[in-house]
CSV table of C-alpha atoms in Angstrom, one decimal:
chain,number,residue,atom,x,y,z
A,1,UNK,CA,-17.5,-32.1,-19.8
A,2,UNK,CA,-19.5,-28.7,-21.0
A,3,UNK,CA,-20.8,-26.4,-19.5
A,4,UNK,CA,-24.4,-27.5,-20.0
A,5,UNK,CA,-23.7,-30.7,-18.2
A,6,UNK,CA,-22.0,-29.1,-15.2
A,7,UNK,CA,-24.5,-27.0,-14.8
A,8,UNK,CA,-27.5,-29.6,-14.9
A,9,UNK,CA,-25.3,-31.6,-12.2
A,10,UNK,CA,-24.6,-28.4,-10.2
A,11,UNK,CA,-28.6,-28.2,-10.4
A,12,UNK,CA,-29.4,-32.1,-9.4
A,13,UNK,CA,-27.1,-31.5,-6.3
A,14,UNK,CA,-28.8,-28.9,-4.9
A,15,UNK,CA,-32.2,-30.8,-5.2
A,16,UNK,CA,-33.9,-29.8,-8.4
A,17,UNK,CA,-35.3,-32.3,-11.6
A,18,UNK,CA,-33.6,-31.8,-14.6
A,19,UNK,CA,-35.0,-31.9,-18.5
A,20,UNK,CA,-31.8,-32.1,-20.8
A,21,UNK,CA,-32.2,-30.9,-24.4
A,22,UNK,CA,-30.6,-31.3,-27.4
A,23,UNK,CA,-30.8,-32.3,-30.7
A,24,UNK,CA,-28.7,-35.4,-30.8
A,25,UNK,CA,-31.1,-38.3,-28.9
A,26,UNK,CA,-27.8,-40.8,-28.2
A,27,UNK,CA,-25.4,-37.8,-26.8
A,28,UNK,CA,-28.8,-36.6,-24.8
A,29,UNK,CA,-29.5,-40.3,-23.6
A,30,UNK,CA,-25.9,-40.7,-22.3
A,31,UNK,CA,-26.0,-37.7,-20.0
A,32,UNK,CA,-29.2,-38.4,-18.7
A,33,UNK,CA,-28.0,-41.8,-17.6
A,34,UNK,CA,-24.6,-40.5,-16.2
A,35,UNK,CA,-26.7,-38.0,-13.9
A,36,UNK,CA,-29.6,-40.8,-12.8
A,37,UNK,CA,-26.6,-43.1,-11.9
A,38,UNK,CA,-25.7,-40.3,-9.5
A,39,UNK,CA,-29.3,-40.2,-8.3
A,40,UNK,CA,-30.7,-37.6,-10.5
A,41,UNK,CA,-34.3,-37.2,-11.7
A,42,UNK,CA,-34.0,-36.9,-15.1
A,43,UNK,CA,-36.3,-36.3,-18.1
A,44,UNK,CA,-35.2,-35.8,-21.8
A,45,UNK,CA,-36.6,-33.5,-24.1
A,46,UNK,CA,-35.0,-33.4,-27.7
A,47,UNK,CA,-35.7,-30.5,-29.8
A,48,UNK,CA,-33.6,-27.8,-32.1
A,49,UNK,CA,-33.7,-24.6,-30.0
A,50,UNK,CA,-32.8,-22.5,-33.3
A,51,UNK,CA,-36.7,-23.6,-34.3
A,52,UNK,CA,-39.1,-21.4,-32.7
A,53,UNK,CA,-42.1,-23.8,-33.5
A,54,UNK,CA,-40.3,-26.4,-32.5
A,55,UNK,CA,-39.3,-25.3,-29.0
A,56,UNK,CA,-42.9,-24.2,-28.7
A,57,UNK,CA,-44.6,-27.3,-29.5
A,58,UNK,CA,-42.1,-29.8,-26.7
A,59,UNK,CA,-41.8,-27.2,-23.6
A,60,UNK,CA,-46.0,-26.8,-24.3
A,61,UNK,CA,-46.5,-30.6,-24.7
A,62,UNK,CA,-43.8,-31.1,-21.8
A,63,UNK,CA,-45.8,-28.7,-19.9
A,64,UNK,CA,-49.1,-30.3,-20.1
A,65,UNK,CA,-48.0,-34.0,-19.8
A,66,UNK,CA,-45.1,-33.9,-17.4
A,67,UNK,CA,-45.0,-31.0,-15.7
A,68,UNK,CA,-44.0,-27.3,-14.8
A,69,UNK,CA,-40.8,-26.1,-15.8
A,70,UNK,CA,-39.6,-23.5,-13.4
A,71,UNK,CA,-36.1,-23.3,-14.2
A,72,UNK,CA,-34.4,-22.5,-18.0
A,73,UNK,CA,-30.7,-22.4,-18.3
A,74,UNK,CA,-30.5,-21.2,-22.1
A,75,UNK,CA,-26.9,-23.0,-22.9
A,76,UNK,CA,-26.8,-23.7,-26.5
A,77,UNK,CA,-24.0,-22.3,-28.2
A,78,UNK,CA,-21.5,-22.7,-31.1
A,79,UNK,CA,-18.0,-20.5,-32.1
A,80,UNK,CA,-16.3,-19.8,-35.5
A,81,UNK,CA,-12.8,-18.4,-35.9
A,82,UNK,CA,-12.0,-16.6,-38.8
A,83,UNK,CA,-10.5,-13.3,-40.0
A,84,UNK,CA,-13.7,-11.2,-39.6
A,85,UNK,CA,-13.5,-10.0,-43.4
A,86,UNK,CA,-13.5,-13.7,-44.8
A,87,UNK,CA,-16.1,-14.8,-42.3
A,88,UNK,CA,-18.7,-16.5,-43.9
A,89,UNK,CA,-21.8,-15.1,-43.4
A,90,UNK,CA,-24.1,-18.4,-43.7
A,91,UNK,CA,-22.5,-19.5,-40.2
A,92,UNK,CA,-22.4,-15.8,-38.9
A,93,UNK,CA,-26.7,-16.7,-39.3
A,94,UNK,CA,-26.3,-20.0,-37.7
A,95,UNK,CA,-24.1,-18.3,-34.6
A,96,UNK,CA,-26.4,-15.7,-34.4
A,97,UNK,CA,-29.4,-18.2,-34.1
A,98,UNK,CA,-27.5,-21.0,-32.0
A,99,UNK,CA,-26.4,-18.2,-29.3
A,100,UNK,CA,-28.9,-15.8,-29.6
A,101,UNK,CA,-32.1,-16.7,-31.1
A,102,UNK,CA,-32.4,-20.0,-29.2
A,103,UNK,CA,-32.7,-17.9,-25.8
A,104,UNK,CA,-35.2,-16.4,-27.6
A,105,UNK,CA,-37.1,-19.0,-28.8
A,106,UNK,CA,-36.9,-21.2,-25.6
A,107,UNK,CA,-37.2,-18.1,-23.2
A,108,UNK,CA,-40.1,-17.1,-24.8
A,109,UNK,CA,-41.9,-20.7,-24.8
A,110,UNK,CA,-40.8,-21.0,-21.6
A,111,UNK,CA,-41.7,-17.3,-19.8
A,112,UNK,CA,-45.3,-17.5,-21.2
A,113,UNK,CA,-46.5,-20.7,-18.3
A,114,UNK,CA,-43.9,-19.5,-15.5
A,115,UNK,CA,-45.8,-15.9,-15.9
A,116,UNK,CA,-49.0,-18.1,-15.5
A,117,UNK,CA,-47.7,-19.6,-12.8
A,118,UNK,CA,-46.4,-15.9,-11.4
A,119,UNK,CA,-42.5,-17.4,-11.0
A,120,UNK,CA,-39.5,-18.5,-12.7
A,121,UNK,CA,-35.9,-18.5,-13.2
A,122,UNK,CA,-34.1,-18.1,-16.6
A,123,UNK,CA,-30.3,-18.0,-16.6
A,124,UNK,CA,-29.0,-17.1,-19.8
A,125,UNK,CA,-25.0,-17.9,-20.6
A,126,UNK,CA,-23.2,-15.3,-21.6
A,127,UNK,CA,-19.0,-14.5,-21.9
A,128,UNK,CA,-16.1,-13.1,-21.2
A,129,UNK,CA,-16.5,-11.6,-24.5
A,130,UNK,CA,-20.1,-10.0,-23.6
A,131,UNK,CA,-17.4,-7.3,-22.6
A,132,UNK,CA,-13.9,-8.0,-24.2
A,133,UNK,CA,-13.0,-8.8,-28.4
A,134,UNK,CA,-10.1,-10.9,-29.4
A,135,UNK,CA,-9.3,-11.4,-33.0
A,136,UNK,CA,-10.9,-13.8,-35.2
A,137,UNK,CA,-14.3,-14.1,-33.1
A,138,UNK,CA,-16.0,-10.7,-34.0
A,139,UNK,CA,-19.5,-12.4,-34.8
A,140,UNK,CA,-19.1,-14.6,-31.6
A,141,UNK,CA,-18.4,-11.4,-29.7
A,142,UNK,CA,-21.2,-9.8,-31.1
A,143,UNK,CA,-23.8,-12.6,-29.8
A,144,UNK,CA,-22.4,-12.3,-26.4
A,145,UNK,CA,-23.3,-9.0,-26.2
A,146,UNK,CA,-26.7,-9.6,-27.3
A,147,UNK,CA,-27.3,-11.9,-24.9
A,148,UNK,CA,-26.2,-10.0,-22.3
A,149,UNK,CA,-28.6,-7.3,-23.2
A,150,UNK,CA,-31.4,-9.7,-24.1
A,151,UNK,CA,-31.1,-10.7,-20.1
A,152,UNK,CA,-31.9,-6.9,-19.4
A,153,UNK,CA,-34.5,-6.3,-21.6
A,154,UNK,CA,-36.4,-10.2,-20.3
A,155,UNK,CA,-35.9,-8.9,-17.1
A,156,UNK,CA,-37.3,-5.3,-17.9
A,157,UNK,CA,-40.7,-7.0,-19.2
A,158,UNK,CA,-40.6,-9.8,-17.1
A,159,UNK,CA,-39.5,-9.3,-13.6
A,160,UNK,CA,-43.1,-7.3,-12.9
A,161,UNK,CA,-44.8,-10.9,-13.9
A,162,UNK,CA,-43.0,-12.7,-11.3
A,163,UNK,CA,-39.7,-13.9,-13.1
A,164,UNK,CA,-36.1,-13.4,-12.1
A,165,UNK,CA,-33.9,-13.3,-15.5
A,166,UNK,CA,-30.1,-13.0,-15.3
A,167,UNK,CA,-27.4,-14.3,-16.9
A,168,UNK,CA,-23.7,-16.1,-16.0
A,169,UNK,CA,-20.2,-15.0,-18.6
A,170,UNK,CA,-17.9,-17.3,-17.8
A,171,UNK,CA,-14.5,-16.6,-18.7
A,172,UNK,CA,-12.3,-19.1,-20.2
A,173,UNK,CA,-13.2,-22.5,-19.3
A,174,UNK,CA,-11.8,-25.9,-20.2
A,175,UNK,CA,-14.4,-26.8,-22.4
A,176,UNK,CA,-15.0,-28.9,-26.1
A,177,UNK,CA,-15.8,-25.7,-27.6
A,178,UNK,CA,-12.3,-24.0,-26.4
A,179,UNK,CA,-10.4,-27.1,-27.6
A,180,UNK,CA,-8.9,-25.4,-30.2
A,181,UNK,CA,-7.0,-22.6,-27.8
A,182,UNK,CA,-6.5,-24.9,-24.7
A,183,UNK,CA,-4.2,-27.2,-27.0
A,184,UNK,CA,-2.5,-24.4,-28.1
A,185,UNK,CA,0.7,-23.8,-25.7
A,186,UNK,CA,1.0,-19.9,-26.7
A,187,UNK,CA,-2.7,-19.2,-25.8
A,188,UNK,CA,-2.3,-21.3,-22.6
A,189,UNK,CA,0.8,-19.1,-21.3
A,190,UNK,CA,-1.1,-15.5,-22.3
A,191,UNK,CA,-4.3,-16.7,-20.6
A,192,UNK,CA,-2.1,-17.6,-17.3
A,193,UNK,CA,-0.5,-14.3,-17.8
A,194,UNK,CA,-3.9,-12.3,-17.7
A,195,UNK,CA,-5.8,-13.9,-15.7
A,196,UNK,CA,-5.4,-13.1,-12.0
A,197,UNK,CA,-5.7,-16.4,-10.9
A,198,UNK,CA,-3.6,-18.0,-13.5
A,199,UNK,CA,-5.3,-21.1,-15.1
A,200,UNK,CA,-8.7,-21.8,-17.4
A,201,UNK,CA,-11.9,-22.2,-15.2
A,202,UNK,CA,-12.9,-25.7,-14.7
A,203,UNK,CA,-16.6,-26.3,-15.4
A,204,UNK,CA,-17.9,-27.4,-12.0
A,205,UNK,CA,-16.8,-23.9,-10.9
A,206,UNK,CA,-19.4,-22.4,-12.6
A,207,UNK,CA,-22.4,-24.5,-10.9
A,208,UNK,CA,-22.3,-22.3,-7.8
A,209,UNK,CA,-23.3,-19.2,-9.7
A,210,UNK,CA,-26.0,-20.9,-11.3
A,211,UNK,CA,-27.4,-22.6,-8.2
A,212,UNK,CA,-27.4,-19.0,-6.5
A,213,UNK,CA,-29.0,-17.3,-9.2
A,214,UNK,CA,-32.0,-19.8,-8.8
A,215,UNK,CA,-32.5,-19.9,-5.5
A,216,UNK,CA,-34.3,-18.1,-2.9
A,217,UNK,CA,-31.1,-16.5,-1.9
A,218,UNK,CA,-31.6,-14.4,-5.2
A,219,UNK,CA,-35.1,-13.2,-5.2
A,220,UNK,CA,-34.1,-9.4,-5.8
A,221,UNK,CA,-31.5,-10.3,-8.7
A,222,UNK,CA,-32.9,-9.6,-11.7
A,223,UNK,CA,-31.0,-8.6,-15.2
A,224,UNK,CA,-27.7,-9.2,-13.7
A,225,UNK,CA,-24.6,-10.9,-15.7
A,226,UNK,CA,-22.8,-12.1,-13.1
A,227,UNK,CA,-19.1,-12.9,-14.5
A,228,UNK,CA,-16.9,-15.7,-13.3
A,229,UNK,CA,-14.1,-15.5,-14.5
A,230,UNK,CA,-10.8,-15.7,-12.4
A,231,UNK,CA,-10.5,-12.4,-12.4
A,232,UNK,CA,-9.6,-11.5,-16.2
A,233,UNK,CA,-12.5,-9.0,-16.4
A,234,UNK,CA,-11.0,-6.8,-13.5
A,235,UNK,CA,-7.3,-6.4,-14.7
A,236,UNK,CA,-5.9,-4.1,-17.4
């Protein structure tokens, strides 16, 4: 299970309606299914958050013939790992557009009717590595960063229009896109080693922080990445 899906259930439980994007229909289908059979509401919208006119033209149409989006959890994501001087730099654009530009793309589609509206909540997913580097994921690193500071500056322009904008960097989570590293036994024993509580994250622990960060209980949060993350942050 990702992130993205823990998330939307972490959502559904607390009450809200979900909209699952992405751009594979059968893999979007299939969640949406697994979540009404736990008595979800659940809506589909397919589109590829790396194109701006295309995110446009679904959350506006989504918008005007469903209904008002109030929450945006900007999830998309991808990782490469290579030697940073034989990284290729076609997919250090397509990072940079999967982690970075889709917040973007989508925040922007989304901000312009929740400022209308005079209210919303856009959580942005950050990292671990919005503050740390290891080897081989410079570019990823990078992206991290910037969406940590994208956070700010949404929050900077929008928070006086009525939106709360704030971001979640998880640390190392057991998750398809850290496959690589949690099969690898070495990895495993140095993250156990540095993290203070001594395992990887499981997904569901990250719904909590999401499910605070839009709620009530966080009207006066705004621009904050809030890091969970075992600990691994705090120790040297």
């Amino acid at each position: 299970m990702g992130i993205g899906f823990a998330l939307a259930r972490g959502l559904a439980q607390a009450g809200a309606a979900l909209v699952l994007n992405a751009r594979g229909v059968e893999k979007l289908d299939a969640a949406a299914e697994v979540l009404r059979g736990e008595g979800a509401e659940v809506d589909v919208l397919p589109f590829d958050v790396t194109d701006a006119a295309a995110a446009r033209e679904a959350i506006d149409g989504f918008e005007a013939g469903t209904g008002a989006i109030d929450i945006l959890v900007n999830n998309a994501g991808m990782q490469h790992r290579a030697p940073l001087e034989e990284f290729p730099p076609e997919i250090f654009d397509r990072l940079m557009r999967t982690n970075v530009a889709s917040a973007f793309y989508v925040g922007q589609a989304c901000a312009r009717h929740m400022i209308g509206r005079g209210a919303g909540r856009i959580v942005n997913i950050a990292s671990v590595q919005t503050l740390q580097a290891r080897p081989g994921i410079a570019p990823y690193t990078a992206s991290k960063g910037a969406v940590a500071n994208l956070t700010k500056g949404m929050s900077t322009d929008w928070a006086p229009k009525g939106l709360n904008v704030n971001a979640i960097a998880p640390g190392y989570f057991d998750t398809p896109l850290n496959k690589a590293l949690v099969e690898n036994p070495e990895f495993c024993r140095w993250l156990e080693e540095r993290t203070p509580q001594g395992r990887w994250g499981k997904v569901e622990e990250l719904a909590g922080a999401c499910v605070f960060l839009c709620s009530d209980a966080a009207s006066f949060v705004n621009g904050h990445v809030l890091f969970v993350d075992g600990g691994i942050t705090a120790r040297l």
